[in-house]
Coordinates of C-alpha atoms and ligand atoms in Angstrom, one line a residue:
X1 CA 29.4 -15.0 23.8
X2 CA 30.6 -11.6 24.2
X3 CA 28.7 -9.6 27.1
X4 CA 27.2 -6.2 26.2
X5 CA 27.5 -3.5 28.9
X6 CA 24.0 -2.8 30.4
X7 CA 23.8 1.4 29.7
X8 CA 23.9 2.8 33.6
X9 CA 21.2 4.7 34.6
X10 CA 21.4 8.4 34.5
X11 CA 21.7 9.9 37.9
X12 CA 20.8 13.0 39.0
X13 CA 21.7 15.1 42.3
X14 CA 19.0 16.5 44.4
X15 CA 19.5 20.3 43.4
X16 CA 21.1 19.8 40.3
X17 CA 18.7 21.3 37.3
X18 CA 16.4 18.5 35.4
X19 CA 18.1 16.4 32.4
X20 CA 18.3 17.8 28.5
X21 CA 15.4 15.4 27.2
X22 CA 17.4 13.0 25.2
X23 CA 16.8 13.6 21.1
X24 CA 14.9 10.4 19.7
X25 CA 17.9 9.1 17.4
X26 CA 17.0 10.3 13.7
X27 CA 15.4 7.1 12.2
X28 CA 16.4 5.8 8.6
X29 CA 13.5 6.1 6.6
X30 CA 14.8 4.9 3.6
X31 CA 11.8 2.6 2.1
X32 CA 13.9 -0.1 0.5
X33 CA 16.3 -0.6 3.7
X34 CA 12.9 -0.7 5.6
X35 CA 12.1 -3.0 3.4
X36 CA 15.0 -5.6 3.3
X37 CA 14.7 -5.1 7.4
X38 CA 11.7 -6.4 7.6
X39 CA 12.4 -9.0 4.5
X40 CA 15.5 -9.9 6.9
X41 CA 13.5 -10.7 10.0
X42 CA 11.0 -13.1 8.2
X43 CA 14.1 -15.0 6.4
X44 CA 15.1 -15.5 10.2
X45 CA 12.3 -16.9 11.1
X46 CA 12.4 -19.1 7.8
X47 CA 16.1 -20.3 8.5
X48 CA 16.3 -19.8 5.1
X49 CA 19.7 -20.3 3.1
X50 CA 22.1 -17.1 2.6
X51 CA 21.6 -17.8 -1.4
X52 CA 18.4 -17.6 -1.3
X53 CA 17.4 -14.9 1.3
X54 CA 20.0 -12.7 -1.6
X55 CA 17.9 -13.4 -4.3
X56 CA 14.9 -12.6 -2.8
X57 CA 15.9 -9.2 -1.5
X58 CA 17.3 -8.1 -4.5
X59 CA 14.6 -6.6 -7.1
X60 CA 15.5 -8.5 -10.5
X61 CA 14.6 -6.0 -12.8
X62 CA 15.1 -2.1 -12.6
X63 CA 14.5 0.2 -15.6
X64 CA 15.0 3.9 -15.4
X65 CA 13.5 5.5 -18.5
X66 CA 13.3 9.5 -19.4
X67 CA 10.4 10.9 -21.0
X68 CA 10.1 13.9 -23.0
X69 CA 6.9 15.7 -22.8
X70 CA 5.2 18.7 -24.7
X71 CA 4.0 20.8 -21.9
X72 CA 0.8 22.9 -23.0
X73 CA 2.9 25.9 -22.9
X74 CA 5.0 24.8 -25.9
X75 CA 7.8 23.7 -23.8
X76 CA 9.4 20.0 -23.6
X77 CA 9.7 19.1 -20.1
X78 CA 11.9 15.9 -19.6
X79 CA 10.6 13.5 -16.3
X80 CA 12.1 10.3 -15.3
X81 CA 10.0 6.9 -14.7
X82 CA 10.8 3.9 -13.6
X83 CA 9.2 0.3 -13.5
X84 CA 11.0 -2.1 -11.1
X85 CA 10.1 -6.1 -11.1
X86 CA 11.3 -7.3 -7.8
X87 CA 10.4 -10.9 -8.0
X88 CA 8.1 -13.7 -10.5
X89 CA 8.9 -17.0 -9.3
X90 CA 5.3 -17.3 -8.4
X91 CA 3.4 -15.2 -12.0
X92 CA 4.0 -12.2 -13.7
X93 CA 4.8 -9.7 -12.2
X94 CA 2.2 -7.0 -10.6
X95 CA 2.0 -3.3 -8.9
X96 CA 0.8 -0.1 -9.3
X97 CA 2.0 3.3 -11.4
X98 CA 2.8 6.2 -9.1
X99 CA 2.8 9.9 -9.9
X100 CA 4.6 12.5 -7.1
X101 CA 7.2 14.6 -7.0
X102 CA 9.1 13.3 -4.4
X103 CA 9.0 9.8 -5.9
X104 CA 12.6 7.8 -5.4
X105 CA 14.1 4.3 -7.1
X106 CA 14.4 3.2 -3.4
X107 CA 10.9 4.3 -2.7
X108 CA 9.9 2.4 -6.0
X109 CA 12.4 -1.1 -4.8
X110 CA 10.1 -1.0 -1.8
X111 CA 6.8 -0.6 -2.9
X112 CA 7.9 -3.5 -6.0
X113 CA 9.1 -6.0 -3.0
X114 CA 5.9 -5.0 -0.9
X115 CA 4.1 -6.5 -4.0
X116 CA 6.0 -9.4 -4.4
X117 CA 4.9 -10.4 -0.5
X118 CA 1.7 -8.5 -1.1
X119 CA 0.3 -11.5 -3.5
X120 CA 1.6 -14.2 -2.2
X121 CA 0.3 -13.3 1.2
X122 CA -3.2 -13.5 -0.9
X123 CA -2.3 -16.6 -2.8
X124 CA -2.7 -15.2 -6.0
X125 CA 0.0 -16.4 -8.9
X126 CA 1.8 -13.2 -9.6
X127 CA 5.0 -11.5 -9.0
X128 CA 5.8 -8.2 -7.3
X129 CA 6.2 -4.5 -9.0
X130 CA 5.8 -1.1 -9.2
X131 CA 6.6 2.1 -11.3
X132 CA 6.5 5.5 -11.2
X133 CA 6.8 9.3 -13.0
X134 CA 8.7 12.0 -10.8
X135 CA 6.2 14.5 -11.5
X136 CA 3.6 16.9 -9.7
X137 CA 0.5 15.3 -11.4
X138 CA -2.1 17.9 -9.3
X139 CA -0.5 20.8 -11.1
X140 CA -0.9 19.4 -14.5
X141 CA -3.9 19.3 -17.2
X142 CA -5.3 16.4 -18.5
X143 CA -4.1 16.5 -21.6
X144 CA -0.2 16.6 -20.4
X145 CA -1.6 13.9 -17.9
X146 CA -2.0 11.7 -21.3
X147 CA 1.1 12.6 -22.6
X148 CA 3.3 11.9 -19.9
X149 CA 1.1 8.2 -19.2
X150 CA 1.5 7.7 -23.0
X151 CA 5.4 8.1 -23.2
X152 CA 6.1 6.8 -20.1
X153 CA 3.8 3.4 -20.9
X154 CA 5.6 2.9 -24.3
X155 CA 9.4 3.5 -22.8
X156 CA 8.5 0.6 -20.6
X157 CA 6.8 -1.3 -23.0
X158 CA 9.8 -4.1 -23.2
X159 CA 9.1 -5.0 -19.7
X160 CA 5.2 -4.8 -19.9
X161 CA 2.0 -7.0 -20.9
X162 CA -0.2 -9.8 -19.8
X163 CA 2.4 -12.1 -19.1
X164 CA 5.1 -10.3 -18.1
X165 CA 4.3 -7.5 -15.7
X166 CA 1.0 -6.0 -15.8
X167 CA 0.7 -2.6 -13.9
X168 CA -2.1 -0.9 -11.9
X169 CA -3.3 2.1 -10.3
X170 CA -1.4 3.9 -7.1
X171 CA -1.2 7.2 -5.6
X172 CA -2.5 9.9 -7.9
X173 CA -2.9 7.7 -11.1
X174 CA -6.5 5.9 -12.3
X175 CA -9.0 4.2 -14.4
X176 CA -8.0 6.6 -17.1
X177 CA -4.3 6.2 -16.4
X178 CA -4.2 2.8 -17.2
X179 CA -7.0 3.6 -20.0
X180 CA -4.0 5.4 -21.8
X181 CA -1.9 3.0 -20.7
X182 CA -3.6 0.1 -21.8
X183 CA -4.4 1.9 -25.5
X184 CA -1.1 2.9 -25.6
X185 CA 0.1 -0.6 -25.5
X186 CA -2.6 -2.0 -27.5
X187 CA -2.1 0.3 -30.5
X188 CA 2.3 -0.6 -30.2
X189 CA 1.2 -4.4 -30.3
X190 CA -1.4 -4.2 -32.4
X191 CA -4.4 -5.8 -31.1
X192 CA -6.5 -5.8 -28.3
X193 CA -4.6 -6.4 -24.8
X194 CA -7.3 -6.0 -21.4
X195 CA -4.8 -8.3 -19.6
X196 CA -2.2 -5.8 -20.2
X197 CA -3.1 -3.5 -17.1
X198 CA -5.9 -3.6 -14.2
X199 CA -8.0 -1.1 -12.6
X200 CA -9.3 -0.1 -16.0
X201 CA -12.8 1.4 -16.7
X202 CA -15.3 -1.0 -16.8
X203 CA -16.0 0.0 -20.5
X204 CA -12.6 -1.3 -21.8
X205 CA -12.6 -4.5 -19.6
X206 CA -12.0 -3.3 -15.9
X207 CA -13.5 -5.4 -13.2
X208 CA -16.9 -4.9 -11.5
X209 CA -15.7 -3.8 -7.8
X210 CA -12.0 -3.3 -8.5
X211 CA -12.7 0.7 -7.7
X212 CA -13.9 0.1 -3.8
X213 CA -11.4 -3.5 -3.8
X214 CA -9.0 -2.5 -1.4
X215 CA -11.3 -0.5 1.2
X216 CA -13.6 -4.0 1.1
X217 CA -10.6 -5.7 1.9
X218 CA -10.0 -3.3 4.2
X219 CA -12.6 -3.3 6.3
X220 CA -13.4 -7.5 5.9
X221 CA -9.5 -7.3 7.6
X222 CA -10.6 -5.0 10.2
X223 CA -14.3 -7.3 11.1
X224 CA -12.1 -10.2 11.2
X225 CA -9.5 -8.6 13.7
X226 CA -12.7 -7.2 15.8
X227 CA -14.0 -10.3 16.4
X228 CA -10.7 -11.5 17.7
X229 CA -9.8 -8.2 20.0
X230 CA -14.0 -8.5 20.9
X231 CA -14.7 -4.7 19.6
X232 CA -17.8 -4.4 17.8
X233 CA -17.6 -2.6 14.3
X234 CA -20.9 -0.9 14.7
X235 CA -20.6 2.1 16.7
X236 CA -16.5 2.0 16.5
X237 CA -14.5 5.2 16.2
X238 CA -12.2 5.6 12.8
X239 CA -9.9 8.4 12.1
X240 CA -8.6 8.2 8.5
X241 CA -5.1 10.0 7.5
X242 CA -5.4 10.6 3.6
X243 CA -8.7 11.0 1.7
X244 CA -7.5 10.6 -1.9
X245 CA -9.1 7.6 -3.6
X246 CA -8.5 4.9 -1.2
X247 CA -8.9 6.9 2.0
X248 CA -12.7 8.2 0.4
X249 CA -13.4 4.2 -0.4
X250 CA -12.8 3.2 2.6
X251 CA -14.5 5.5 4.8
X252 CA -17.5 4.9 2.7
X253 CA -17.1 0.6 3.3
X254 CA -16.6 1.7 7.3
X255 CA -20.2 3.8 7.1
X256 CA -22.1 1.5 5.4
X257 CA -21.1 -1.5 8.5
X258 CA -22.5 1.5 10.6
X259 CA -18.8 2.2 12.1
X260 CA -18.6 6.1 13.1
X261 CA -16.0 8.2 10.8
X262 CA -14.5 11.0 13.9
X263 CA -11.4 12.3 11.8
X264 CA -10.2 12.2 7.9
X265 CA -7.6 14.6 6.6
X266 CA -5.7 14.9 3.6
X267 CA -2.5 17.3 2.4
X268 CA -4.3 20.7 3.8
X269 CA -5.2 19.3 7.3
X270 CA -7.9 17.7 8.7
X271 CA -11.4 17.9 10.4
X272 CA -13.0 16.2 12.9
X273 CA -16.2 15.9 15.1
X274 CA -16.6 13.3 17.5
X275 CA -20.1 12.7 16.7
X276 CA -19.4 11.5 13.4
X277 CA -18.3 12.2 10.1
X278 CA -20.7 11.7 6.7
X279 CA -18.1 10.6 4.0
X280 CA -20.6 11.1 1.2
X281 CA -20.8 15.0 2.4
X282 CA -16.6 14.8 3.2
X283 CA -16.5 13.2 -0.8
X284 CA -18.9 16.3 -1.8
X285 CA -17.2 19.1 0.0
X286 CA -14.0 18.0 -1.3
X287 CA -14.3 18.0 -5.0
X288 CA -16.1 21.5 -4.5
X289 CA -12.5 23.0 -2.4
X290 CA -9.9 20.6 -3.2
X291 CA -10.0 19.7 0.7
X292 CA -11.8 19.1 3.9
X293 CA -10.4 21.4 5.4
X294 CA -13.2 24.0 6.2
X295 CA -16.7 21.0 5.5
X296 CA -19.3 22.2 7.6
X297 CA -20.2 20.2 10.8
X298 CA -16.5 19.4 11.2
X299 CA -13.5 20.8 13.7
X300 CA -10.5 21.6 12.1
X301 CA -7.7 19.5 12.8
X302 CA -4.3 18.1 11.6
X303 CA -2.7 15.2 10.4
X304 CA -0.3 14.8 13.0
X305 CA -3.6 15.5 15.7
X306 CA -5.4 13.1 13.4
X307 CA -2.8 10.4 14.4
X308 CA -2.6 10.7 17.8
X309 CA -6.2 10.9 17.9
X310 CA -8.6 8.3 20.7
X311 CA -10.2 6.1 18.7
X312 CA -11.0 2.8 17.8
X313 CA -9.2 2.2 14.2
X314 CA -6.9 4.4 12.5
X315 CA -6.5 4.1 9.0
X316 CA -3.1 5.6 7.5
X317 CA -4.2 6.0 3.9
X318 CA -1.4 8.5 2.3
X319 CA 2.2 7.5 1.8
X320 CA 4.9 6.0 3.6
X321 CA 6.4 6.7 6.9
X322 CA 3.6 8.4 9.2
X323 CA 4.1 6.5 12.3
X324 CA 7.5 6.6 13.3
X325 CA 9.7 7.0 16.5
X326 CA 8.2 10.5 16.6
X327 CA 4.7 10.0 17.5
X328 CA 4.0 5.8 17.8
X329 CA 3.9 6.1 21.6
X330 CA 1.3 9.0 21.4
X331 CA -1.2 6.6 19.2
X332 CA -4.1 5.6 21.0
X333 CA -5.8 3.7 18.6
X334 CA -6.5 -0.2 19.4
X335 CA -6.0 -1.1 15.5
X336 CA -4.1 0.5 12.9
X337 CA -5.0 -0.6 9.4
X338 CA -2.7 0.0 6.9
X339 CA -4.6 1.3 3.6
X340 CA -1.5 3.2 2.7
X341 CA 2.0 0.8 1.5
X342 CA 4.5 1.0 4.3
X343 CA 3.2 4.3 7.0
X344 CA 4.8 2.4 9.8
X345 CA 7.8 2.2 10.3
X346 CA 9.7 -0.5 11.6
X347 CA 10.6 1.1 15.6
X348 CA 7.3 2.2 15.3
X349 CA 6.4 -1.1 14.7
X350 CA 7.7 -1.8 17.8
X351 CA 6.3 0.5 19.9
X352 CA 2.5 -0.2 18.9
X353 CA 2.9 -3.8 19.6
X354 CA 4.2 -3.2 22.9
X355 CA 1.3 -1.1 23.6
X356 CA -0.9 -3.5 22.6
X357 CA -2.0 -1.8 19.1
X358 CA -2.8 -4.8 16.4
X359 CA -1.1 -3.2 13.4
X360 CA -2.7 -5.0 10.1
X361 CA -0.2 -4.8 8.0
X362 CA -0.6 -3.0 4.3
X363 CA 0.6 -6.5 2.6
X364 CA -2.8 -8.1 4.2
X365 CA -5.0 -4.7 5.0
X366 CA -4.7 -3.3 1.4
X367 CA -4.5 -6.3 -0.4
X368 CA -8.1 -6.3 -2.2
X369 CA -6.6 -3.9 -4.5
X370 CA -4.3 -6.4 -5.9
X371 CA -7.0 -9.6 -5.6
X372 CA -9.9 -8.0 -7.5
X373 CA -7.0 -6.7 -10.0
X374 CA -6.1 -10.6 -10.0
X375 CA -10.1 -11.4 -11.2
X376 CA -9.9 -8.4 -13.8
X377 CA -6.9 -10.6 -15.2
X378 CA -8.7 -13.6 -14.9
X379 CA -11.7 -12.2 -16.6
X380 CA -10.1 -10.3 -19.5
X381 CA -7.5 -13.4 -20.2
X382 CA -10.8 -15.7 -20.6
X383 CA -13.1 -12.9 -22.0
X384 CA -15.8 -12.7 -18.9
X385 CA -17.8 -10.3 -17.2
X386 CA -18.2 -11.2 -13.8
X387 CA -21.4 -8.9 -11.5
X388 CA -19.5 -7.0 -8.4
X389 CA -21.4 -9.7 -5.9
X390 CA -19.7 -12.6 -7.7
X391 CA -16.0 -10.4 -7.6
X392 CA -17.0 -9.4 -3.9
X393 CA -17.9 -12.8 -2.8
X394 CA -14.4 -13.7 -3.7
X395 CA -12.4 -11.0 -2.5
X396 CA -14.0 -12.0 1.0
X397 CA -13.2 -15.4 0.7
X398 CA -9.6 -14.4 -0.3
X399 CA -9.0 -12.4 2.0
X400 CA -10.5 -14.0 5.1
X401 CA -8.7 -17.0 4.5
X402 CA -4.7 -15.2 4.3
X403 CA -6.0 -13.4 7.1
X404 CA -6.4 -16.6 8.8
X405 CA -3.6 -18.1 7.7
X406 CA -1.6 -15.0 9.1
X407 CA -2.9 -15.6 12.2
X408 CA -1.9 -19.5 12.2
X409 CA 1.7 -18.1 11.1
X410 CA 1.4 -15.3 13.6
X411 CA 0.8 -18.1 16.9
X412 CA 3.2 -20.5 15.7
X413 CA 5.9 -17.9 15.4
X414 CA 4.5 -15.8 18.4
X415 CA 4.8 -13.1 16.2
X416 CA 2.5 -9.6 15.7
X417 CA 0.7 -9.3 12.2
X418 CA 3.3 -8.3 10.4
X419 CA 6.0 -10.4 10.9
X420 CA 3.3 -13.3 10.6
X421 CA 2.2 -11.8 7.3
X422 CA 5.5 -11.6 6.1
X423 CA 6.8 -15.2 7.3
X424 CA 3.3 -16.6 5.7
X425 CA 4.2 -14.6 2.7
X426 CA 8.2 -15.4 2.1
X427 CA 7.9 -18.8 2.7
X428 CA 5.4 -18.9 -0.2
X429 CA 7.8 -17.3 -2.6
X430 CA 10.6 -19.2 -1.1
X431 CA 8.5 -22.5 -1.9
X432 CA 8.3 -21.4 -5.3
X433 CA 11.7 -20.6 -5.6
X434 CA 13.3 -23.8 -4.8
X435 CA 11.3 -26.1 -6.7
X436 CA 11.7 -24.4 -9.8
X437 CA 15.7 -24.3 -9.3
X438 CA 17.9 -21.6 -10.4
X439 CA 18.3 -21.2 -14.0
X440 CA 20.3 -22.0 -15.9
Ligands
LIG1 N1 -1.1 -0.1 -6.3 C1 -2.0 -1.0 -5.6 C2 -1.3 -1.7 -4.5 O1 -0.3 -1.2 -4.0 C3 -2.6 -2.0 -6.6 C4 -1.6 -2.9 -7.3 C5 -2.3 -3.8 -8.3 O2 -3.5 -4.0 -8.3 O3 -1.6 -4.4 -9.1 O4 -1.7 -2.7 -4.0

């Protein structure tokens, strides 16, 4: 084997003036490299076959679609979508619809492979997918909201329904979104289709407890990981990055086990108060402003602050790529929880597990999403109406059990979360793979 030269340590000369500090390398931050790096690493551990480890890094679908909108100042606007199926050897496929400017294809290959390991790591028979609008939904009235969902829904109607790829709520889309979505489809098909999308109002077949799924998850992820780092939930300290949807949800789940909310943020900055944070008057305050930046009782703060922050649990609940080689070795939380898909980056990744830090991963931590969207599936395919303690009776016994199964993967590997997630969750989809052969 071919040595590698150790790098020689720098010297330096009494009297000579102190060392340039060296410039962190510039990362790559490209989601669906990220991705395949971290697909790459769990096919490793796998042994898996070349063939194989190239078919399920590749997404199998991609569909770019443009859609033409009447804006409500009487201009057409034209946006681009997309709806990406990255794998369905174990069900249909499944993800969420994203609006945001900044929105990429790579950005939407990631999130569609994060899927794909996101259910199997769950166990629940579907595939992995997501979609997206390039657009600046916050700047945008309702009724060009409708439009846009509308168009976009029937361009990628080919590639949509019950069986084939159901979609679902993501950053800044909804109940209504898929409402339109869902009607949208409905009306093209021409009959009633509740399977055809999840996280629907409950008035048009939407599950009881799909809107607090994933912070439930969440936090039963967190509880399960206290027990095994010994920190008691009551009492401990959680800073959340994001307070959209998701970050609101979950800060509410954390107060109600009587854990104490220091820090929340979202795109104007943040506040903090060490003596705790009510999310209910944090929810208020922020419909009122737009943000919570400025809620009474609170310190300002800001997201990069928020991150570095002491505390016990730190919640990235935003978008992607938040901890990176930039700050991970400033965090000094004991457990990051991934609400957010992919805010860690794979250096950072590193870092925290050399420090110690239990990162649970976003294909485990956020995960209830996906499960109760599963049981709104289940229930709309067989016409049921399940209460929210029968659907959040079975998220916990979902989710506690692929969390224990992570672990088993994660000591037989000797392996932190992720990796154990992800090994847990490949060799599922590999399983299903090879047993059904490759066609034709
Ligand atoms: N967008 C959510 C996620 O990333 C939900 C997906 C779904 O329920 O299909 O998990």
């Amino acid at each position: 084997m071919a040595t590698v030269a150790k790098p020689t340590a720098p010297t330096r000369q009494i009297g000579t003036p102190p060392m340039v500090p060296r410039i962190a390398p510039r990362e790559d931050l490209n989601p669906f490299r990220i991705a395949q790096i971290q697909f790459d690493m769990a096919a490793e551990f796998l042994k898996l076959d070349l063939g194989l480890r190239q078919i399920l890094r590749t997404p199998k679908r991609v569909l770019e679609v443009s859609i033409p909108t009447k804006m409500d100042n009487g201009q057409v606007k034209v946006l681009t979508g997309y709806r990406v199926q990255h794998n369905v050897a174990r069900g249909p496929a499944k993800g969420g619809v994203r609006f945001h400017p900044n929105l990429t294809l790579d950005e939407m290959k990631a999130l569609a492979a994060g899927m794909t390991w996101k259910t199997a790591t769950v166990n629940v028979p579907f595939g992995g997918a997501q979609g997206g609008v390039i657009c600046d939904s916050k700047r945008m009235s309702k009724g060009e909201l409708e439009r846009i969902t509308r168009r976009y829904a029937s361009e990628i109607l080919p590639l949509i329904g019950p069986y084939l790829d159901i979609p679902a709520p993501d950053v800044y889309t909804d109940a209504q979104t898929m409402a339109w979505m869902m009607d949208t489809y409905a009306m093209t098909v021409g009959h009633a289709a509740h399977g055809s999308v999840t996280g629907k109002p409950s008035s048009v077949g939407g599950s009881n407890g799909r809107e607090e799924a994933m912070a439930r998850g969440l936090v039963a992820v967190v509880e399960e990981a206290c027990k095994l780092k010994k920190i008691a939930l009551r009492g401990a300290t959680v800073a959340i990055q994001g307070f959209g949807h998701s970050g609101a949800t979950v800060a509410q789940v954390f107060a109600e086990k009587k854990a104490k909310i220091i820090a929340l943020s979202d795109t104007r900055g943040g506040v903090t108060n060490s003596r705790g944070i009510d999310p209910i008057k944090a929810i208020r305050y922020k419909e009122r402003s737009g943000t919570v930046v400025g809620m009474p009782g609170a310190t300002r703060t800001t997201n990069d602050e928020l991150l570095t922050m002491k505390c016990d649990i730190l919640v990235p609940a935003a978008l992607e790529n938040v901890i990176t080689l930039n700050n991970a070795e400033a965090i000094k939380a004991r457990i990051v929880a991934e609400a957010a898909n992919g805010p860690t980056t794979p250096h950072a990744d590193e870092i925290l597990a050399r420090k110690g830090i239990t990162v649970l991963p976003d294909i485990l931590a956020n995960a209830g999403g996906v499960t109760v969207s599963y049981f709104e599936w289940v229930q709309n395919q067989q016409g049921l109406i399940w209460d929210a303690e029968e659907v959040n009776a079975r998220l916990q016994k979902t989710i506690v059990r692929a969390f224990h199964e992570m672990v088993e993967t994660m000591r037989k590997h000797h392996v932190p979360p992720r990796a154990g997630a992800m090994i847990l969750a490949v060799g599922r989809v590999a399983e299903a793979t090879l047993v059904r052969g490759l066609f034709p």
